[in-house]
Coordinates of C-alpha atoms in Angstrom, one line a residue:
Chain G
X233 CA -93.1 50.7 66.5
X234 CA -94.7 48.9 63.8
X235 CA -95.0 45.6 65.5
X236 CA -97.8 45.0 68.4
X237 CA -98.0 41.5 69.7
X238 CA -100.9 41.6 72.8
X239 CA -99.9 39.2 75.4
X240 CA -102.3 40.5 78.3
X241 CA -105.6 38.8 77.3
X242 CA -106.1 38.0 81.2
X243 CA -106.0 41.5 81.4
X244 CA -109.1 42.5 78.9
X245 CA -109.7 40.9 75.2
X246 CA -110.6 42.9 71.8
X247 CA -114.5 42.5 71.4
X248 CA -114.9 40.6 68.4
X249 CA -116.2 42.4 65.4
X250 CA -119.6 40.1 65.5
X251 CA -119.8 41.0 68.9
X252 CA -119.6 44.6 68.1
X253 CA -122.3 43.9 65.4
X254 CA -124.6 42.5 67.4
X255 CA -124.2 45.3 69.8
X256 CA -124.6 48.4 67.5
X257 CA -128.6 48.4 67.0
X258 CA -128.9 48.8 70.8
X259 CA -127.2 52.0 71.4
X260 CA -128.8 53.7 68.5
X261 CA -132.1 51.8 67.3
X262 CA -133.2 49.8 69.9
X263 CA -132.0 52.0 72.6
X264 CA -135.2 51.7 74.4
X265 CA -135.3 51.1 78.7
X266 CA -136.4 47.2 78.7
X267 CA -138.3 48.1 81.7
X268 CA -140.6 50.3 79.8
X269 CA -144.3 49.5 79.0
X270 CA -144.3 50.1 75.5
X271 CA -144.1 47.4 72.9
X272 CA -140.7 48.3 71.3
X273 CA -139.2 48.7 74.9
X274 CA -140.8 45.0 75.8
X275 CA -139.4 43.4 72.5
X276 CA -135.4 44.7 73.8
X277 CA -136.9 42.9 76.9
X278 CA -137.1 39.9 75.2
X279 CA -133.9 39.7 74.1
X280 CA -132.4 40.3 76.5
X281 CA -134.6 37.1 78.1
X282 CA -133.4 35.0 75.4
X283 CA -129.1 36.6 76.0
X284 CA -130.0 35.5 79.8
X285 CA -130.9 31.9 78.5
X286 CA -127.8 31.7 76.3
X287 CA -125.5 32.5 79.6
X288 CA -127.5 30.3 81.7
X289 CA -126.8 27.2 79.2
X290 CA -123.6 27.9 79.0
X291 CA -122.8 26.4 83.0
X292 CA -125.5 24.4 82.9
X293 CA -128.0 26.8 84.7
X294 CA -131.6 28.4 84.2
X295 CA -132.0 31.3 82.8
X296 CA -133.8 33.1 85.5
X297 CA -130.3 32.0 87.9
X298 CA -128.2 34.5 86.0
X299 CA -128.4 38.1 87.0
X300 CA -126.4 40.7 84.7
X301 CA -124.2 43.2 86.7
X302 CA -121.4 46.0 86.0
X303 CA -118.4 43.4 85.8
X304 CA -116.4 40.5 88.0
X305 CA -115.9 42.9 90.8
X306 CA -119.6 43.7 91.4
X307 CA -120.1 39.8 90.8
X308 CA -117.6 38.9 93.9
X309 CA -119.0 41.7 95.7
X310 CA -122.6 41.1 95.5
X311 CA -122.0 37.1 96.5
X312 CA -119.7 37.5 98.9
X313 CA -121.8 40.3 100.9
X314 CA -124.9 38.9 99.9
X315 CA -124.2 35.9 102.2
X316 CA -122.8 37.1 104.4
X317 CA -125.7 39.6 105.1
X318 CA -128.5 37.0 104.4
X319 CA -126.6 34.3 106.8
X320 CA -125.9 36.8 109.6
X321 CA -127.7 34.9 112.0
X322 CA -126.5 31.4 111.3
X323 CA -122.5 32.6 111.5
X324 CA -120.0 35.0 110.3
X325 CA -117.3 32.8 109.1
X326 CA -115.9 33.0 105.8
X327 CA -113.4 30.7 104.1
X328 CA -111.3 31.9 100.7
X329 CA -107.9 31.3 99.4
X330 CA -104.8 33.3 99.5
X331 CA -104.3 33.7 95.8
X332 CA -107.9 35.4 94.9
X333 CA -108.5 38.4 92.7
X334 CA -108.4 41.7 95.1
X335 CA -112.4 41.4 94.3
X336 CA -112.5 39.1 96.6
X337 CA -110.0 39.6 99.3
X338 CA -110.5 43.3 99.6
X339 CA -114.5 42.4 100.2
X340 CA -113.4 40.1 102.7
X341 CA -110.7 42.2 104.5
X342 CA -113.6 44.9 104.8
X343 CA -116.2 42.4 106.0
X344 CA -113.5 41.3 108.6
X345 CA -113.8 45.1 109.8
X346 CA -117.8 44.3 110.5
X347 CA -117.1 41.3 112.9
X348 CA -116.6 39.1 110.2
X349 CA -114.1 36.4 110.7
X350 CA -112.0 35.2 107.4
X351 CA -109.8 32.3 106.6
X352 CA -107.1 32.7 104.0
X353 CA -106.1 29.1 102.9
X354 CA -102.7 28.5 101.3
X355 CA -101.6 27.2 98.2
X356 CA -99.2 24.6 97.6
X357 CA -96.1 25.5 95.3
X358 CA -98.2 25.4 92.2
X359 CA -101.4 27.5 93.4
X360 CA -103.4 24.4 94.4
X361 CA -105.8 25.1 96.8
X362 CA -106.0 21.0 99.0
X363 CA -109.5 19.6 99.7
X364 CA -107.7 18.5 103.0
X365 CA -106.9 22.0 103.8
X366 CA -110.3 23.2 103.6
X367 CA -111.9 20.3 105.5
X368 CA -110.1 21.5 108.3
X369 CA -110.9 25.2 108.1
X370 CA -114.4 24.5 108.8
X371 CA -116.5 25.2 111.7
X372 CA -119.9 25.3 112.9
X373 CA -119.9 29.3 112.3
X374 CA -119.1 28.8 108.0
X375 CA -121.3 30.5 106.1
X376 CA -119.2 30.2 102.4
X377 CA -116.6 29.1 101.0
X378 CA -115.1 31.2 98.1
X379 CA -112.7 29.7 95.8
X380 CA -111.7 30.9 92.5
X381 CA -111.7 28.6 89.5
X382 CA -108.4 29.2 87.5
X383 CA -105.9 32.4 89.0
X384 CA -105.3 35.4 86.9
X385 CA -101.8 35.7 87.5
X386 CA -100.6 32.3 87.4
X387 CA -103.1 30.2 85.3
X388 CA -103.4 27.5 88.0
X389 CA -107.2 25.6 87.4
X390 CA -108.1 24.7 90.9
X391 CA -110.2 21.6 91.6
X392 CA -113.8 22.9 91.9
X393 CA -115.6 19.8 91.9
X394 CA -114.2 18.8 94.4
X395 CA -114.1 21.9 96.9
X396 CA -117.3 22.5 95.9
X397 CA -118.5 19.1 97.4
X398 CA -116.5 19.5 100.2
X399 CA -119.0 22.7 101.1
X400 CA -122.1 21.0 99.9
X401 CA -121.3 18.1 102.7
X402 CA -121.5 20.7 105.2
X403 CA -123.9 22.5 103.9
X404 CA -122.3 25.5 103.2
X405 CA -122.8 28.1 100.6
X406 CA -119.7 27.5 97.5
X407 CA -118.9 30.9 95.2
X408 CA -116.5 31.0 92.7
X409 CA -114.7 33.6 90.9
X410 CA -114.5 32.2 87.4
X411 CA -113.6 35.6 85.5
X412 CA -110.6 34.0 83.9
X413 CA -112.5 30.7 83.3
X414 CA -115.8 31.5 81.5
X415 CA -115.9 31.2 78.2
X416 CA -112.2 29.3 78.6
X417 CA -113.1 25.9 80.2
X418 CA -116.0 23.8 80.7
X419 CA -118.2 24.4 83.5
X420 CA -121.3 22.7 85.0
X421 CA -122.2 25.0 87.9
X422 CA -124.3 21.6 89.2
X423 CA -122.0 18.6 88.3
X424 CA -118.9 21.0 90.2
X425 CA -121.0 21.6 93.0
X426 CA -121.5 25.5 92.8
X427 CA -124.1 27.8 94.4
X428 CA -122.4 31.1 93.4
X429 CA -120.4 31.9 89.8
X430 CA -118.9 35.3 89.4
X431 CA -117.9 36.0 85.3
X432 CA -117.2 38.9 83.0
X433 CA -117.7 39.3 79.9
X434 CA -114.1 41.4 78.7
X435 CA -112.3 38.0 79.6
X436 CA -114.1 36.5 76.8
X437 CA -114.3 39.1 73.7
X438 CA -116.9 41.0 75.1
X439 CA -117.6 44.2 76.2
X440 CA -116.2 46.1 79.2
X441 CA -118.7 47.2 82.2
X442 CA -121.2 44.1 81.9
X443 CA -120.9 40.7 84.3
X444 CA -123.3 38.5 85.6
X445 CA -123.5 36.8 88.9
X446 CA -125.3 33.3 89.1
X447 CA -127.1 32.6 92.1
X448 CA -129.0 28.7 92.3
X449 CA -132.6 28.4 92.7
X450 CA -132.5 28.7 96.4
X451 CA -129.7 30.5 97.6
X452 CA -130.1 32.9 100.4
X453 CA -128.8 36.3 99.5
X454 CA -128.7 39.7 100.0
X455 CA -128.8 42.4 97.5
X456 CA -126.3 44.8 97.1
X457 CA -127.2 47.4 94.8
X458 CA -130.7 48.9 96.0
X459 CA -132.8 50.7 93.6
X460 CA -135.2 50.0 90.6
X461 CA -137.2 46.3 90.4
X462 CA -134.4 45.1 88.1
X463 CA -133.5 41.4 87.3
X464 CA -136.1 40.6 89.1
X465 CA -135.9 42.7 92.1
X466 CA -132.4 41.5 93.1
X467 CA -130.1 44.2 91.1
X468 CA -131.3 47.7 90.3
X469 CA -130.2 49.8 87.7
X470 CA -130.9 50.0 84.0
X471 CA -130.2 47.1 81.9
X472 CA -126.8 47.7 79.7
X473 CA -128.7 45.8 77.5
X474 CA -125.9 46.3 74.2
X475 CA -123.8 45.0 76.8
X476 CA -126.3 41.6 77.7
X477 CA -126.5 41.4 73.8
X478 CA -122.4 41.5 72.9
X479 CA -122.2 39.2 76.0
X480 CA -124.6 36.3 75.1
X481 CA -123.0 36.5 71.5
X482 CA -119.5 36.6 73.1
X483 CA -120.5 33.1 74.9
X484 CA -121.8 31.7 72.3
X485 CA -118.6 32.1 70.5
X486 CA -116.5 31.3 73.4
X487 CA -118.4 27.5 73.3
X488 CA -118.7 27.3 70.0
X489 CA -115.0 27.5 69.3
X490 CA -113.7 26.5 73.1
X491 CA -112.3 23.1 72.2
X492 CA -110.4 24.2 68.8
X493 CA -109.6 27.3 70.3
X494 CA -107.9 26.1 73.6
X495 CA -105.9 23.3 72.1
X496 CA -104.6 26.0 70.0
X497 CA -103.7 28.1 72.6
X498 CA -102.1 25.2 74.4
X499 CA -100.3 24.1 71.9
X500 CA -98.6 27.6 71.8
X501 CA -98.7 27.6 75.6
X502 CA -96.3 24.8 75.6
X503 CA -94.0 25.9 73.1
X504 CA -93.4 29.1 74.6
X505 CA -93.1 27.3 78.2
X506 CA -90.4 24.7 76.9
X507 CA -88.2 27.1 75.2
X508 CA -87.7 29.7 77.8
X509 CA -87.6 27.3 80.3
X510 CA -84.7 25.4 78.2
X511 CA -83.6 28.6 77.0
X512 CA -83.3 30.8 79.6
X513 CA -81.1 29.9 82.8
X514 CA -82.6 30.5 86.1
X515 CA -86.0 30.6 85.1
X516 CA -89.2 29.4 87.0
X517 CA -92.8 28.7 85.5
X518 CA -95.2 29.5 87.7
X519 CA -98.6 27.8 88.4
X520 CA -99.4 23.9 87.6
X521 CA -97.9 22.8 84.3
X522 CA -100.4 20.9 83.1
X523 CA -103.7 22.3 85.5
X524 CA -103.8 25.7 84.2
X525 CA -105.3 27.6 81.9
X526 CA -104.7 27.3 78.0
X527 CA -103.9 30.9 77.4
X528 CA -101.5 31.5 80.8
X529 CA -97.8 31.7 80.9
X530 CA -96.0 32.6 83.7
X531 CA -92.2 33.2 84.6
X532 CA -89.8 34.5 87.0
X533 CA -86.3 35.3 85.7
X534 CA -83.9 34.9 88.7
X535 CA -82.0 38.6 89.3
X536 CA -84.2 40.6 87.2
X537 CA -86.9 43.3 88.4
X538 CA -90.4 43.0 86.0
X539 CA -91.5 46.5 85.5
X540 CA -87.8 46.9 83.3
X541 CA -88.6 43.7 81.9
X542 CA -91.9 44.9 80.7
X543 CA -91.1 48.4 79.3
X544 CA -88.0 46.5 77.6
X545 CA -91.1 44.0 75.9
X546 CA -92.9 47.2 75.3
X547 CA -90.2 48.4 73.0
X548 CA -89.9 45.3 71.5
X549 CA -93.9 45.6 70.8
X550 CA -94.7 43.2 73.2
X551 CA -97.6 43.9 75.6
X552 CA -97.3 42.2 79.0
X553 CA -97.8 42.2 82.4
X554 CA -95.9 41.8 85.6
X555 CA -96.8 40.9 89.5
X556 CA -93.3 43.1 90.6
X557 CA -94.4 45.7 92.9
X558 CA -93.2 48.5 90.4
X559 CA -96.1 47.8 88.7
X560 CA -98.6 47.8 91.0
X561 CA -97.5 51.1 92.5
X562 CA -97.0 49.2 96.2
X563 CA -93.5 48.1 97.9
X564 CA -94.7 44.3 97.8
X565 CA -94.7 42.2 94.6
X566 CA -97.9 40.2 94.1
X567 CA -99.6 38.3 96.8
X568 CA -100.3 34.9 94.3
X569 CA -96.4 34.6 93.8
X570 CA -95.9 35.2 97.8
X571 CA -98.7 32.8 98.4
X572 CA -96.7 29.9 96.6
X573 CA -93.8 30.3 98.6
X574 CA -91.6 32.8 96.5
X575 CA -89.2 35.0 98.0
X576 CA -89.6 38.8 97.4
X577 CA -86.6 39.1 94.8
X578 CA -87.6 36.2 92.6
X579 CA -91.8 37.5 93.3
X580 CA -90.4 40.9 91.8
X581 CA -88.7 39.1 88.8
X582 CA -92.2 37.8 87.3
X583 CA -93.8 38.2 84.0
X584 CA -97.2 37.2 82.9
X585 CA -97.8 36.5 78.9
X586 CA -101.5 35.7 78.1
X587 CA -102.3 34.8 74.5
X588 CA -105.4 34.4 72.5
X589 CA -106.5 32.9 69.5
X590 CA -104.6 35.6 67.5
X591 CA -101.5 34.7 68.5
X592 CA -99.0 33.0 66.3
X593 CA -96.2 30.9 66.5
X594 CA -94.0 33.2 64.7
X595 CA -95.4 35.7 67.7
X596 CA -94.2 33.1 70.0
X597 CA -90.4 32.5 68.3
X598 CA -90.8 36.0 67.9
X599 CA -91.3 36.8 72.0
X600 CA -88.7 34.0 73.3
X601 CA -86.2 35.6 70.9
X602 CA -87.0 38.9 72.8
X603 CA -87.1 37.6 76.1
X604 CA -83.5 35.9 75.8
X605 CA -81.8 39.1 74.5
X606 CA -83.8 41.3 77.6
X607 CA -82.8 38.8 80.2
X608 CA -79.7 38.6 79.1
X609 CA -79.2 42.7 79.0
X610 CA -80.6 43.2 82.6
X611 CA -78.8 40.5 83.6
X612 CA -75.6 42.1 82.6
X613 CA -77.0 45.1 84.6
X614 CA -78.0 43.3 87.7
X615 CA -75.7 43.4 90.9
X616 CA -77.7 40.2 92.3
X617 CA -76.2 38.4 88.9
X618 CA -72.5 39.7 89.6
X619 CA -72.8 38.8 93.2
X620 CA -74.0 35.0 91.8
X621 CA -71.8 34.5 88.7
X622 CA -68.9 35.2 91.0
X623 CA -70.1 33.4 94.1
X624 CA -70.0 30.0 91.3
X625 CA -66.5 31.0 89.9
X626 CA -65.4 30.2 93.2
X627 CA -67.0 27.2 94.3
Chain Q
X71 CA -98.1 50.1 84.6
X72 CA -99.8 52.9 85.4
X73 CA -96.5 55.5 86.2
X74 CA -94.5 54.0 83.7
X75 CA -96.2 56.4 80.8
X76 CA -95.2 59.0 83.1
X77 CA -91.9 58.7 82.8
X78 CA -90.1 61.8 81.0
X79 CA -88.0 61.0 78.0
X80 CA -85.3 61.6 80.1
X81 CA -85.8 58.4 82.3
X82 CA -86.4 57.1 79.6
X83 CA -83.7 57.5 77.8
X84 CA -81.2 56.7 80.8
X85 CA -83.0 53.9 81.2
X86 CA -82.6 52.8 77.7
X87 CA -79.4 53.8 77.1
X88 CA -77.3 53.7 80.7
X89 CA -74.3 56.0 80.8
X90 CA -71.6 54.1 82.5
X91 CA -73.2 50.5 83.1
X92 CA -70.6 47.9 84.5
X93 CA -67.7 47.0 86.4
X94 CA -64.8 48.9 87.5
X95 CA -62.0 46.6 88.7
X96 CA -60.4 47.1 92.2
X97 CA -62.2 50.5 92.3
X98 CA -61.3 53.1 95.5
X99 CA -64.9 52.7 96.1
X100 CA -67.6 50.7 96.2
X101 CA -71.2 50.7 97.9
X102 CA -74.5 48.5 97.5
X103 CA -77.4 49.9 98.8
X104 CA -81.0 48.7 98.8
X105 CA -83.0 45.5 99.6
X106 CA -84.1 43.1 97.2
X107 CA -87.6 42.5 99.2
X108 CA -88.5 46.2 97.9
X109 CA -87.4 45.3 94.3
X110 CA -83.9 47.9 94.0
X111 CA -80.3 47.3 94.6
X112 CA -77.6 49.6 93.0
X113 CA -74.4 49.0 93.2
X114 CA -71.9 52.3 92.9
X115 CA -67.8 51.8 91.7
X116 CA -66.1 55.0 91.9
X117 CA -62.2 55.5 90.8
X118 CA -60.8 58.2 92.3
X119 CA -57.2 59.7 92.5
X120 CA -55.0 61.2 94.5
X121 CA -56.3 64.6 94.5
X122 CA -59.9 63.1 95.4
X123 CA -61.2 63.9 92.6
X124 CA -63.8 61.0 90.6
X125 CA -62.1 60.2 87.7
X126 CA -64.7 57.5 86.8
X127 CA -67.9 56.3 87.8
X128 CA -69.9 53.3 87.0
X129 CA -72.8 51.0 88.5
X130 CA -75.1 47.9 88.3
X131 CA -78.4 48.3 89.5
X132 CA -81.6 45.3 89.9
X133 CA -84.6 47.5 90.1
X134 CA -87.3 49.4 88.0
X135 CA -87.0 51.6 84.9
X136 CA -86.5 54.7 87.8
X137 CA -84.1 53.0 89.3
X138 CA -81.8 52.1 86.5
X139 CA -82.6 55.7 85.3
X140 CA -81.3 57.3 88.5
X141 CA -78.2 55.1 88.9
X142 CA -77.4 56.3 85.3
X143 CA -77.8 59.6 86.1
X144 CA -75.8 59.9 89.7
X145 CA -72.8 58.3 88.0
X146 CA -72.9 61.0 85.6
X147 CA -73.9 63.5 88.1
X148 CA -70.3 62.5 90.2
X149 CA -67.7 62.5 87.4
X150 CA -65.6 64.8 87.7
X151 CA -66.4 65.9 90.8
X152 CA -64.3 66.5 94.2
X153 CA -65.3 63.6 97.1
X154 CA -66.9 66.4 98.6
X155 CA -68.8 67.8 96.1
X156 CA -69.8 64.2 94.9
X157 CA -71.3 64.0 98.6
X158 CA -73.3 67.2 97.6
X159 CA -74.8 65.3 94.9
X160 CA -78.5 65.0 96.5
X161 CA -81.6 62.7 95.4
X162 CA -83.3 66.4 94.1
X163 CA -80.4 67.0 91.8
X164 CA -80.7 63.4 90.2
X165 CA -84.6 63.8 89.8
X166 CA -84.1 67.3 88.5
X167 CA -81.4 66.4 85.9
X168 CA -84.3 63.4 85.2
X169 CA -86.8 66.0 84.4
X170 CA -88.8 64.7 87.3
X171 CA -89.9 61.2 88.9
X172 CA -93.5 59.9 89.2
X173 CA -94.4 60.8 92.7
X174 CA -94.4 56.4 93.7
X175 CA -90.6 56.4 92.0
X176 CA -88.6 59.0 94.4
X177 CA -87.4 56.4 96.2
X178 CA -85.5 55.1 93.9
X179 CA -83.6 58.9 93.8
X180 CA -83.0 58.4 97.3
X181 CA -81.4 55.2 96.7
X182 CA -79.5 56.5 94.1
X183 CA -77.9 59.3 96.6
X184 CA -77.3 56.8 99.3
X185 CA -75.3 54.5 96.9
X186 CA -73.1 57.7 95.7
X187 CA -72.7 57.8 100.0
X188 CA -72.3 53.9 100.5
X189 CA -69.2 53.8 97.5
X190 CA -67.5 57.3 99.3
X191 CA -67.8 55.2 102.6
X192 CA -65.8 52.4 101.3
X193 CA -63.6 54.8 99.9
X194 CA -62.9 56.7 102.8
X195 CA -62.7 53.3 104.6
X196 CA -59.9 51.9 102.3
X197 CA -57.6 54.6 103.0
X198 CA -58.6 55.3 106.2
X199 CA -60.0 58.7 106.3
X200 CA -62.9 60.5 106.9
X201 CA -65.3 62.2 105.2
X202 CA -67.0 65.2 106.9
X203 CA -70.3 64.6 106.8
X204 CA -71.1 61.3 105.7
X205 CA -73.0 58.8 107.3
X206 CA -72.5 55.0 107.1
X207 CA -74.2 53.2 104.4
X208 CA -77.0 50.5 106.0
X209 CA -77.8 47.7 103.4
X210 CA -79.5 44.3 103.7
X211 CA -79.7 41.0 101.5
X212 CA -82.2 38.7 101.4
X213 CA -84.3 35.7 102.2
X214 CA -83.6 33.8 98.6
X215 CA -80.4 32.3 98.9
X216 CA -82.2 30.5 101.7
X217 CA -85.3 29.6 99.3
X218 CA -82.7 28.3 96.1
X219 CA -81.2 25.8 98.9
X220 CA -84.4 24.4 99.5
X221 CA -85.4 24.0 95.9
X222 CA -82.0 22.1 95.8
X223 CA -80.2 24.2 93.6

């Protein structure tokens, strides 16, 4: 296979070589413990002081509201039972969406075993999570409300603002998962009305195993990782600080080039979009068509299974993802494609194509070509197609 | 796609390259088994003649790359073979001729044995004997014609 075409940048992203530059002095030069006394050590503290202000700008936040931890997970973890620890007294209600990342719903379904009590909002057909919805899921008891800002599978960009103020006029705590949007979409953690901000820095050409969690001036929280005095006495552990590094110079990247870079990815986005759709009977997009994120395309081919669809793609050199329940390893298929409204059969059926600014429209040509002949081959091997193709001969 | 690597390069080559993929017209037997909520349906046509013996077997199959693997392989697996010993055919023997399945994938074995059983059903059915031995085949299909005639399709 000479060809390799990477289509799962929602998955993880390549760290970009001046990343990786920036990184280097700090596992083997300045490799120092930032929390040490001597000068040397206090000078890697520094910079990573200055990487902190970097994130902080980058949502519109102070430097000393961003606190670095091991990833997105940790991130949804920490805010999620942080308030709910720190709010115990005031109530033990919790409202989040159906379609989150497992960070989030597994923390929940595990809180809900501690006398917790959760409330899984649904999605309209194209992942939108309605401000009406959430009015109404209120109650005296709420103590956050966690919405993620654009899905992983399905690209759908939900409106923060808005949700966010909805909270804010009850006075209620608002988190939200932005690991796919970081670095991807402009955020203003104060104009969108958000307390809590969960990112990554692999989603954005950074390194793996580094994430930060911002918490406004104010919040009431809980820690969750107990230890060492730590960003300042809220996270122990010692500071991955090549990782802080790579990740402040992955942001700065991200903004620098977000505007260039996304209606780029769009552009491709669309192109990709309008030809399978036109080219490819019984085919769905799934998520918003316009509300999603730049680099997310997602399909469902009618009578087809995805994990043969995706080693099929594989052999064509094509890396890509699937929310079919052969992937996962469980009987269901994924709970975002269930959530807006598909049936099991079509849910299993799904593939999920995430570009970057690497891609090319001779990659794009390239994977539609592909998809039509694989479609058409399982297709030709699928009973459910038989069964349909016949059933319209008929009628 | 964690237990996709492990497939052996059997499965993967049955997946690839199916032996005996299609249709067989008015066949003496034919069986569907699975439900599309779980993500597998095979579908079994087996010609057989007068001295019950398979003269020809072929499927169509909606599922994973185990699944397709395993119909591939039970169709091969039943060629030639008497009704009864075609009955004999067991989900083990299809994994073993596989070179194994990812522990998350024998399922999809099983399935593959109970559309061998659904097909001889029919068959038996059609000309109205029996079969010592063999139970009926259960199938179930689906929730998405329902779904299509809401989207107005």
């Amino acid at each position: 296979m000479d060809k390799l075409i990477y289509m799962d940048n929602a998955a993880t992203t390549r760290v970009l070589p001046e990343v990786l530059e920036a990184m280097k002095p700090y596992f083997t030069e300045d490799f120092w413990n930032p929390a040490s006394a001597y000068k040397t050590a206090g000078e890697t503290a520094k910079k990573i002081e200055e990487a902190r202000e970097v994130i902080a700008k980058a949502i519109g936040a102070q430097g000393k509201e961003i606190f670095f931890t091991a990833g997105g997970s940790e991130s949804d973890n920490w805010a999620i039972k942080g308030v709910a620890d720190a709010l115990k007294d005031k109530g033990n209600h919790i409202i989040t969406t159906k379609i989150e990342h497992h960070a989030v719903l597994h923390t929940c379904e595990f809180l809900e075993k501690h006398g917790y009590e959760v409330t899984y909002l649904p999605v309209d057909e194209n992942g939108l999570v309605s401000p009406e919805e959430l009015e109404k899921a209120i109650k005296p008891t709420t103590i956050l409300v966690s919405i993620m800002f654009a899905n992983n599978e399905i690209g759908t960009i939900e409106p923060i603002k808005e949700l966010g103020k909805i909270a804010h006029d009850h006075g209620i705590y608002f988190h939200t998962d932005a690991v796919q949007a970081f670095g991807h979409e402009k955020i203003d953690v104060n104009e969108m009305n958000i307390d809590l901000l969960s990112s990554s820095a692999h989603k954005l050409n950074g390194p793996k195993g580094i994430g930060f969690l911002y918490i406004r001036k104010g919040v009431k929280l809980s820690n969750l990782i107990h230890g060492g005095g730590q960003e300042n006495g809220r996270r122990a552990g010692t500071t991955n600080s090549a990782g802080v590094i790579g990740y402040a110079k992955a942001t700065e990247i991200a903004l620098e080039r977000m505007e260039k870079r996304s209606s780029y990815e769009k552009k491709l986005r669309d192109k990709l979009i309008d030809r399978v759709l036109a080219e490819i009977p019984y085919t769905r997009l799934n998520g918003h068509r316009e509300q999603r994120l730049s680099n997310n395309v997602s399909f469902c081919f009618r009578f087809i299974e995805g994990e043969s669809l995706l080693i099929m793609l594989n052999q064509k050199g094509i890396c890509a993802s699937s929310g079919s329940a052969c992937t996962s390893g469980s009987l269901d298929p994924s709970h975002v494609l269930l959530a807006i409204g598909l049936p099991h059969e079509i849910a299993h059926g799904s593939v999920r194509l995430t570009l970057s600014e690497d891609t090319t429209e001779e990659d794009i040509d390239y994977i539609a070509e592909s998809l039509k002949q694989i479609v058409d081959r399982l297709r030709s091997m699928s009973p459910l197609y038989e069964d349909f193709v016949k059933k319209h001969k008929e009628a | 796609m964690s237990q996709v690597t492990e497939y052996s390069e059997k499965v993967m080559d049955h997946f690839t390259n199916p032996r005996n993929m299609g249709e067989i017209e008015n066949a003496a037997g034919v069986g569907t088994v699975g439900n599309a909520k779980c993500g597998d349906i095979m579908r079994m046509y087996l010609d057989i003649d007068e001295s019950g013996i398979v003269r020809e077997a072929k499927f169509k199959t909606f599922g994973c790359g185990a699944a397709v693997a395993t119909s591939s392989m039970a169709t091969e697996l039943v060629k030639g073979k008497t009704v009864q010993e075609a009955l004999e055919v067991t989900n083990k023997a299809v994994m073993e001729a596989l070179d194994g399945l990812p522990p998350v994938k024998v399922h999809c074995s099983l399935l593959a044995e109970q559309a061998i059983h659904a097909a001889l059903w029919d068959y038996a059915e059609k000309n109205g004997i029996t079969i010592e031995g063999l139970k009926p085949p259960v199938n179930d299909i689906d929730e998405t014609e329902e779904f299509y005639r809401m989207q107005g399709e």
